[in-house]
Short mmCIF file of C-alpha atoms in Angstrom, two decimals:
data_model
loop_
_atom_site.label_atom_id
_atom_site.label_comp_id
_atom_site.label_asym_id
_atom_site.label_seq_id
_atom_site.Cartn_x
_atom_site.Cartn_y
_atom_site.Cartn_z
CA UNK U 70 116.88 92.97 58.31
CA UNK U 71 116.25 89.98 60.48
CA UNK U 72 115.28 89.85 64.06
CA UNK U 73 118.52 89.41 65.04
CA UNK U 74 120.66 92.09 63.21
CA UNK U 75 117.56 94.61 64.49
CA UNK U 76 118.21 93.00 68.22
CA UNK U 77 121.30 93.45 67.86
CA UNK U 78 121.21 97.36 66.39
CA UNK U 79 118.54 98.00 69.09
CA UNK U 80 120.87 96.38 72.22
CA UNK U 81 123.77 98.74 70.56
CA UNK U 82 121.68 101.96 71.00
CA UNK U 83 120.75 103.21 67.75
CA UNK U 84 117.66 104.28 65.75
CA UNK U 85 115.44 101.59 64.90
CA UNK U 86 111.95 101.05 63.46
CA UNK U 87 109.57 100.21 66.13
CA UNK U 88 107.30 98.83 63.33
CA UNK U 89 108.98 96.11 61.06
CA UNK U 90 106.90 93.22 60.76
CA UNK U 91 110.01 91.36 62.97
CA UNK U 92 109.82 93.36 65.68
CA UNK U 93 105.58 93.42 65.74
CA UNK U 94 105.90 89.68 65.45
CA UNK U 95 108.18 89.66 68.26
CA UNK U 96 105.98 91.74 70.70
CA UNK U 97 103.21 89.59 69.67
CA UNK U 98 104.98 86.33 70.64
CA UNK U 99 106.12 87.94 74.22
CA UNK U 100 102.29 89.21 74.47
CA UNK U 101 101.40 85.53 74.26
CA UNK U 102 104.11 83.86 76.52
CA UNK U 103 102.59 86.66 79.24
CA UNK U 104 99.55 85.44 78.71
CA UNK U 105 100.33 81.64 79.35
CA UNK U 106 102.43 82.77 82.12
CA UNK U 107 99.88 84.62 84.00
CA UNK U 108 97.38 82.13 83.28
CA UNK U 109 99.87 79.62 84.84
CA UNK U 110 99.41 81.26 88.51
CA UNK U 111 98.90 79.02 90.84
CA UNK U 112 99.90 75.46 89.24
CA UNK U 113 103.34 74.30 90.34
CA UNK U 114 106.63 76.60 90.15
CA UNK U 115 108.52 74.15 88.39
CA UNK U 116 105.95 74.52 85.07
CA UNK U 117 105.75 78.57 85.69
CA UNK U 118 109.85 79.17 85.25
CA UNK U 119 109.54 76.67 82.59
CA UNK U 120 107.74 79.15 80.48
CA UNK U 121 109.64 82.12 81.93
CA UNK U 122 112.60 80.33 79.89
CA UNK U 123 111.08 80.50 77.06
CA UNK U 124 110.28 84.21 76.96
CA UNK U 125 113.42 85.90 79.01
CA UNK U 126 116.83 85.43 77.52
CA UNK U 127 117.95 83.88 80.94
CA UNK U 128 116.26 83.05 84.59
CA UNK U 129 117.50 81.94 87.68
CA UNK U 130 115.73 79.97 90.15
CA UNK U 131 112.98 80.85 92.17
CA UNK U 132 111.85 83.62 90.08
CA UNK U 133 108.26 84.56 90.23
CA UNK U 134 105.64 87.74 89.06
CA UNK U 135 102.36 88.16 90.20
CA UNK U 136 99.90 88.57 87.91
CA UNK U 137 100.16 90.53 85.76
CA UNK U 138 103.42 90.32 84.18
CA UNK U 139 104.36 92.26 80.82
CA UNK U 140 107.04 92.97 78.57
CA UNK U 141 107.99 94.03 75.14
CA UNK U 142 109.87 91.71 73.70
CA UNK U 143 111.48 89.23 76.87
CA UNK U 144 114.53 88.25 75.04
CA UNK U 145 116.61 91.14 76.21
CA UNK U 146 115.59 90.42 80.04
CA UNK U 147 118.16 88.44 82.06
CA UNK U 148 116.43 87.85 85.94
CA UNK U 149 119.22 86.51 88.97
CA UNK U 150 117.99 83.73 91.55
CA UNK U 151 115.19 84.55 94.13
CA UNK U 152 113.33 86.99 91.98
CA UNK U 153 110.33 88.74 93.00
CA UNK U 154 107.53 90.92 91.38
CA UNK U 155 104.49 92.04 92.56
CA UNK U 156 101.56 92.56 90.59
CA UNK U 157 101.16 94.50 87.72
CA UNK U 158 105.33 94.88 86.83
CA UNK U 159 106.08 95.92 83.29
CA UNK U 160 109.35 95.93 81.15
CA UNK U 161 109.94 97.32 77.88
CA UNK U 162 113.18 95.59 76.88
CA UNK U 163 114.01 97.08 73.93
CA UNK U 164 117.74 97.92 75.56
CA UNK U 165 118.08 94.89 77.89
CA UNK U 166 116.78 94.36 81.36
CA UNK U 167 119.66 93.05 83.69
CA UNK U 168 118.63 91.80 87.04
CA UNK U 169 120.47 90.68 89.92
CA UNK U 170 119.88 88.54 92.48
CA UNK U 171 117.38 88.46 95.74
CA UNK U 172 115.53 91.37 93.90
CA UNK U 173 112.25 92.52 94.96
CA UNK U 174 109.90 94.40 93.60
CA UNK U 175 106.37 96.31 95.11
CA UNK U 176 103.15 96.70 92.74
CA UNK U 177 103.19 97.98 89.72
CA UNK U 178 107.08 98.63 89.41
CA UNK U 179 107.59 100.06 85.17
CA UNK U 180 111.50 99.61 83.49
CA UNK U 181 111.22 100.95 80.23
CA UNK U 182 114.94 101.40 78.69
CA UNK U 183 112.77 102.15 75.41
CA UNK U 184 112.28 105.72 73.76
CA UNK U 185 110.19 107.18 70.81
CA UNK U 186 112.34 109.96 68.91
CA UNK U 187 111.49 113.13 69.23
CA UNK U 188 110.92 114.69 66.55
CA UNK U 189 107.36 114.30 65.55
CA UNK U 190 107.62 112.94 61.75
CA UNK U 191 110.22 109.99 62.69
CA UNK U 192 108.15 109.37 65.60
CA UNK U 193 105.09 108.74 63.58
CA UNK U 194 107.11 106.76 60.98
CA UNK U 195 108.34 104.31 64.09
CA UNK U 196 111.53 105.83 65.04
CA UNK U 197 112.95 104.64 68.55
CA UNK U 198 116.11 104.29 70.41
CA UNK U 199 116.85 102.42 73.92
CA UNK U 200 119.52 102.56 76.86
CA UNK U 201 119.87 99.37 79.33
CA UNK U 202 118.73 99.16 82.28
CA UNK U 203 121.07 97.50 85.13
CA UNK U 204 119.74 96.71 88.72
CA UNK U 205 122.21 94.83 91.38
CA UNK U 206 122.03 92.14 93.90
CA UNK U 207 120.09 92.59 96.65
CA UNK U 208 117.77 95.35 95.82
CA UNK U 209 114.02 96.74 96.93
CA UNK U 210 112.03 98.61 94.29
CA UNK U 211 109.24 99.97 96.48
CA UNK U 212 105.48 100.30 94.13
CA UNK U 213 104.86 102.22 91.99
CA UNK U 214 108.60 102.94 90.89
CA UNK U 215 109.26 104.06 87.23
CA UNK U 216 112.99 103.24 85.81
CA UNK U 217 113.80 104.73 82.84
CA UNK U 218 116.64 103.97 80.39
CA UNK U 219 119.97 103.85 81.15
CA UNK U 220 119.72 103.39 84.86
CA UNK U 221 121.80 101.75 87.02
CA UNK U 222 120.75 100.60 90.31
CA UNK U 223 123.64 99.41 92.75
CA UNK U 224 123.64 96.51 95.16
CA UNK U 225 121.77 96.64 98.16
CA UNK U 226 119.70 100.03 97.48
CA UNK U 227 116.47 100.49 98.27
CA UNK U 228 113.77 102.98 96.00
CA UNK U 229 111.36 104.75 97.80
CA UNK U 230 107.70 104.17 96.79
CA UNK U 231 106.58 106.60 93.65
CA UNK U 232 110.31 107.00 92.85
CA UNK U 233 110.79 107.90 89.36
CA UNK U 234 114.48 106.35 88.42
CA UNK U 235 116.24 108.63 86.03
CA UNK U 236 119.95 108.14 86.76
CA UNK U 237 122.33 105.88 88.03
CA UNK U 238 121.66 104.81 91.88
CA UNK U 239 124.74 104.01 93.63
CA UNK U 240 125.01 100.89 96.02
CA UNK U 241 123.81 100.62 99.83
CA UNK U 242 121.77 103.65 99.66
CA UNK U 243 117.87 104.35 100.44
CA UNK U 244 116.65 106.41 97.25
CA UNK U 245 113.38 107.90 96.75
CA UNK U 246 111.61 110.88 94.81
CA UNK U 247 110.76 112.30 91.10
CA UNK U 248 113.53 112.13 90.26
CA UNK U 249 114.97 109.56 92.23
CA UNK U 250 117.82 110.66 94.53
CA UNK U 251 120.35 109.67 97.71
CA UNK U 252 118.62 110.43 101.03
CA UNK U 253 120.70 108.47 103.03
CA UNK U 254 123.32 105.23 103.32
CA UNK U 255 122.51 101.87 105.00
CA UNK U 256 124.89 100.57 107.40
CA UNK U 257 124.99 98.42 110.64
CA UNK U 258 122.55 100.18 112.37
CA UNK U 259 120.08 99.00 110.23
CA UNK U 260 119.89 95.52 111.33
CA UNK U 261 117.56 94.28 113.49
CA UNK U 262 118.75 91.15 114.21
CA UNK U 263 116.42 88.91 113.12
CA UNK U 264 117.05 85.64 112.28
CA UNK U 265 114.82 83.52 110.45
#
């Protein structure tokens, strides 16, 4: 099966091998765009998205991670305009990675829409299975936040620090806890009124 037909199975939510020589070759090649992207800190943003374009399947402007930046495969990761990540962020892609834009994320922030089966024989032989991963417009993703598969995060939500993400999030809300959930709204009386 080539890499696409298994992208494509993977992105529809079935069973797939984890270990075809495709999908190794795959993780490989994103292992090495990381690489050259972290390595890249520091010379001039222009060069640094330049690369980001050639691992995620689409970027918008003014995206940037702090070393260091990981992911399983990158082509299944689509990043809005005014991206940020803090050090240490990680993405396993398998399902696709959807990001909105003005996004920010604290430290060491994990999305993994990717799963091993359970059962212990197909897990040994490679079996795995993902769910996307969908985060909104205008969102803060406090450190240390685990999302797992299938999550959806609504516009203008904040998570909570330590958060561990296992459902759906709706929008304007301040979420935090294992497992993430609603502690409150935000509304008007959350502005400060600054002005930049």
């Amino acid at each position: 099966m080539t890499l696409d037909a298994q992208r494509r199975n993977i992105l529809a939510g079935r069973m797939y091998n984890d270990l075809t020589d495709e999908l190794v070759r795959a993780r490989r090649q994103a292992v090495l765009l990381t690489t050259e992207y972290n390595e890249s800190f520091g010379q001039p943003q222009e060069h640094r998205e330049a690369i980001l374009r050639r691992l995620l399947q689409a970027v918008g402007s003014g995206c940037h991670f702090e070393p260091t930046f990981r992911c399983e495969f990158g082509f299944n990761i689509t990043i809005g305009d005014h991206f940020y990540a803090n050090f240490d962020c990680v993405m396993l892609d398998g399902g696709g990675i959807t990001i909105g834009d003005h996004v920010l994320f604290g430290p060491r922030v994990g999305i993994y829409t990717s799963n091993h089966a359970v059962d212990a024989a197909e897990r040994a032989a490679g079996a795995c299975y993902a769910k996307p991963v969908a985060i909104g417009d205008h969102v803060w993703i406090g450190g240390d936040v685990t999302i797992n598969q299938g999550v959806t995060i609504g516009a203008n939500t904040i998570i909570g620090s330590g958060s561990v993400v296992t459902r759906a999030i709706p929008a304007n809300v301040v979420a935090v806890g294992s497992p993430a959930r609603v502690v409150r709204e935000i509304t008007d009386a959350d502005k400060t009124g600054y002005r930049p």
